[in-house]
Amino acid sequence: MRLGGLMPSEQSTVGWLRAGVLLLGGLGLVGTAAQLALDRHWDSTEQLIPWVGVALNIVAFGLVLRRPGTRRAFAARGLAIVVFVIAAVGVWRHANANYEAGPLDRNYTDRWESMSETDRWFRATVQSVGPAPTLAAGALAETALAVLIASMVVEPRMVRRSQ
């Protein structure tokens, strides 16, 4: 039984790899959207940006879910790159917010100024200081990477040149 191109038509390594990448990326996308919704991540224009990334990634997944033609694969890759950039900026914005919150954090107030710049940025990025979840923004990048991989891992018989 084939599910709209998600399940490989035969037991080929490439087909199963592509299906697995799409499944993992799709689950990551659903999880990212659910986390954004649970966090009520829509209070400002800036907080709507990851929702744009989710929407673009849904379109990109739709383009590669079935047998992608050359144009559809390139369009999906372009959208995935845009989503990846959105996610990278999100990671940066979250890490920067954590960095700026460092002197106010009760665990680091006394020693923040004496810490090395590298240590401060490391702690801000891994969220041991500050409230902003950098990995949540990084999850959006993972879903974009899944689209990129799925658009490139294609069996030659799957490619339709006209689309």
Short mmCIF file of C-alpha atoms in Angstrom, two decimals:
data_model
loop_
_atom_site.label_atom_id
_atom_site.label_comp_id
_atom_site.label_asym_id
_atom_site.label_seq_id
_atom_site.Cartn_x
_atom_site.Cartn_y
_atom_site.Cartn_z
CA MET A 1 0.00 0.00 0.00
CA ARG A 2 1.38 3.40 -0.99
CA LEU A 3 0.61 6.52 1.02
CA GLY A 4 0.87 9.35 -1.48
CA GLY A 5 4.47 8.58 -2.35
CA LEU A 6 5.63 8.33 1.24
CA MET A 7 5.95 4.54 1.20
CA PRO A 8 8.43 3.17 -1.32
CA SER A 9 6.90 1.10 -4.10
CA GLU A 10 9.49 -1.60 -3.65
CA GLN A 11 12.00 -2.54 -1.00
CA SER A 12 14.85 -0.38 -2.18
CA THR A 13 17.36 1.20 0.14
CA VAL A 14 16.90 4.61 -1.47
CA GLY A 15 13.12 4.40 -1.25
CA TRP A 16 13.17 3.44 2.41
CA LEU A 17 15.77 6.10 3.22
CA ARG A 18 13.67 8.78 1.54
CA ALA A 19 10.51 7.61 3.34
CA GLY A 20 12.33 7.59 6.68
CA VAL A 21 13.72 11.08 6.19
CA LEU A 22 10.28 12.39 5.25
CA LEU A 23 8.68 10.67 8.23
CA LEU A 24 11.24 12.01 10.70
CA GLY A 25 11.06 15.49 9.21
CA GLY A 26 7.27 15.43 9.23
CA LEU A 27 7.18 14.36 12.86
CA GLY A 28 9.65 17.13 13.69
CA LEU A 29 7.49 19.65 11.87
CA VAL A 30 4.36 18.55 13.74
CA GLY A 31 6.28 18.69 17.02
CA THR A 32 7.66 22.15 16.24
CA ALA A 33 4.20 23.49 15.38
CA ALA A 34 2.74 21.91 18.53
CA GLN A 35 5.48 23.45 20.69
CA LEU A 36 4.91 26.88 19.13
CA ALA A 37 1.18 26.55 19.81
CA LEU A 38 1.70 25.37 23.40
CA ASP A 39 4.05 28.31 24.00
CA ARG A 40 1.48 30.68 22.43
CA HIS A 41 4.21 31.92 20.16
CA TRP A 42 2.18 34.62 18.42
CA ASP A 43 2.25 37.68 20.67
CA SER A 44 4.31 39.86 18.33
CA THR A 45 5.24 40.11 14.69
CA GLU A 46 8.65 38.62 15.48
CA GLN A 47 6.98 35.61 17.12
CA LEU A 48 5.00 34.96 13.93
CA ILE A 49 8.18 34.41 11.90
CA PRO A 50 8.61 30.75 12.91
CA TRP A 51 4.98 30.15 11.90
CA VAL A 52 5.90 31.41 8.44
CA GLY A 53 8.77 28.91 8.51
CA VAL A 54 6.38 26.11 9.47
CA ALA A 55 3.98 27.07 6.67
CA LEU A 56 6.78 27.24 4.08
CA ASN A 57 8.07 23.89 5.24
CA ILE A 58 4.61 22.33 4.90
CA VAL A 59 4.52 23.52 1.30
CA ALA A 60 8.04 22.17 0.74
CA PHE A 61 7.04 18.79 2.19
CA GLY A 62 4.04 18.75 -0.13
CA LEU A 63 6.33 19.33 -3.10
CA VAL A 64 8.62 16.39 -2.28
CA LEU A 65 6.07 13.99 -0.80
CA ARG A 66 5.07 12.61 -4.16
CA ARG A 67 7.40 11.91 -7.05
CA PRO A 68 9.09 15.30 -7.39
CA GLY A 69 9.89 16.63 -10.82
CA THR A 70 12.93 18.81 -11.35
CA ARG A 71 11.06 22.10 -10.83
CA ARG A 72 9.23 20.86 -7.75
CA ALA A 73 12.47 19.55 -6.22
CA PHE A 74 14.22 22.89 -6.83
CA ALA A 75 11.23 24.82 -5.43
CA ALA A 76 11.22 22.60 -2.33
CA ARG A 77 14.96 23.14 -1.89
CA GLY A 78 14.53 26.90 -2.19
CA LEU A 79 11.77 26.91 0.43
CA ALA A 80 13.84 24.67 2.70
CA ILE A 81 16.77 27.06 2.46
CA VAL A 82 14.51 29.97 3.43
CA VAL A 83 13.21 27.95 6.40
CA PHE A 84 16.77 27.06 7.37
CA VAL A 85 17.70 30.76 7.38
CA ILE A 86 14.61 31.57 9.48
CA ALA A 87 15.64 28.85 11.94
CA ALA A 88 19.26 30.05 12.08
CA VAL A 89 18.11 33.59 12.83
CA GLY A 90 15.80 32.15 15.50
CA VAL A 91 18.67 30.30 17.16
CA TRP A 92 20.71 33.50 17.10
CA ARG A 93 17.86 35.62 18.52
CA HIS A 94 17.20 33.12 21.31
CA ALA A 95 20.89 32.78 22.20
CA ASN A 96 21.27 36.57 22.17
CA ALA A 97 18.24 37.00 24.45
CA ASN A 98 19.72 34.44 26.85
CA TYR A 99 23.10 36.20 26.72
CA GLU A 100 21.52 39.54 27.59
CA ALA A 101 19.63 37.90 30.48
CA GLY A 102 22.86 36.45 31.87
CA PRO A 103 23.65 39.21 34.40
CA LEU A 104 20.10 38.91 35.76
CA ASP A 105 20.20 35.13 36.23
CA ARG A 106 20.44 34.24 39.93
CA ASN A 107 23.02 31.52 39.22
CA TYR A 108 25.32 33.83 37.26
CA THR A 109 24.76 37.34 38.68
CA ASP A 110 27.90 37.27 40.80
CA ARG A 111 30.20 35.72 38.21
CA TRP A 112 28.81 36.75 34.79
CA GLU A 113 31.31 39.57 34.33
CA SER A 114 34.26 37.37 35.27
CA MET A 115 33.30 34.59 32.83
CA SER A 116 34.99 34.39 29.44
CA GLU A 117 33.05 35.56 26.41
CA THR A 118 33.13 32.01 25.02
CA ASP A 119 31.70 30.57 28.22
CA ARG A 120 28.93 33.19 28.30
CA TRP A 121 27.90 32.48 24.72
CA PHE A 122 28.08 28.73 25.29
CA ARG A 123 25.81 28.94 28.32
CA ALA A 124 23.41 31.24 26.48
CA THR A 125 23.27 28.89 23.50
CA VAL A 126 22.65 25.74 25.54
CA GLN A 127 20.11 27.67 27.66
CA SER A 128 21.77 27.16 31.01
CA VAL A 129 21.18 30.89 31.34
CA GLY A 130 18.12 32.76 30.10
CA PRO A 131 14.60 31.69 29.20
CA ALA A 132 14.73 31.45 25.39
CA PRO A 133 14.83 27.87 23.99
CA THR A 134 17.51 27.82 21.30
CA LEU A 135 16.89 24.16 20.46
CA ALA A 136 13.25 24.89 19.64
CA ALA A 137 14.39 27.17 16.86
CA GLY A 138 16.95 24.57 15.82
CA ALA A 139 14.19 21.96 15.41
CA LEU A 140 12.80 24.02 12.54
CA ALA A 141 16.20 23.78 10.85
CA GLU A 142 16.10 19.99 11.22
CA THR A 143 12.78 19.83 9.39
CA ALA A 144 14.15 21.97 6.57
CA LEU A 145 17.16 19.67 6.33
CA ALA A 146 14.78 16.71 5.97
CA VAL A 147 13.17 18.40 2.95
CA LEU A 148 16.58 19.08 1.42
CA ILE A 149 17.66 15.47 1.85
CA ALA A 150 14.35 14.06 0.60
CA SER A 151 14.51 16.27 -2.49
CA MET A 152 17.98 14.94 -3.32
CA VAL A 153 17.51 11.28 -2.40
CA VAL A 154 15.35 10.29 -5.33
CA GLU A 155 15.30 7.09 -7.30
CA PRO A 156 15.82 7.83 -11.00
CA ARG A 157 12.50 6.17 -11.89
CA MET A 158 10.70 8.54 -9.47
CA VAL A 159 11.72 11.74 -11.24
CA ARG A 160 9.19 13.31 -13.56
CA ARG A 161 10.94 15.85 -15.75
CA SER A 162 7.85 17.86 -16.67
CA GLN A 163 7.07 19.21 -13.19
#
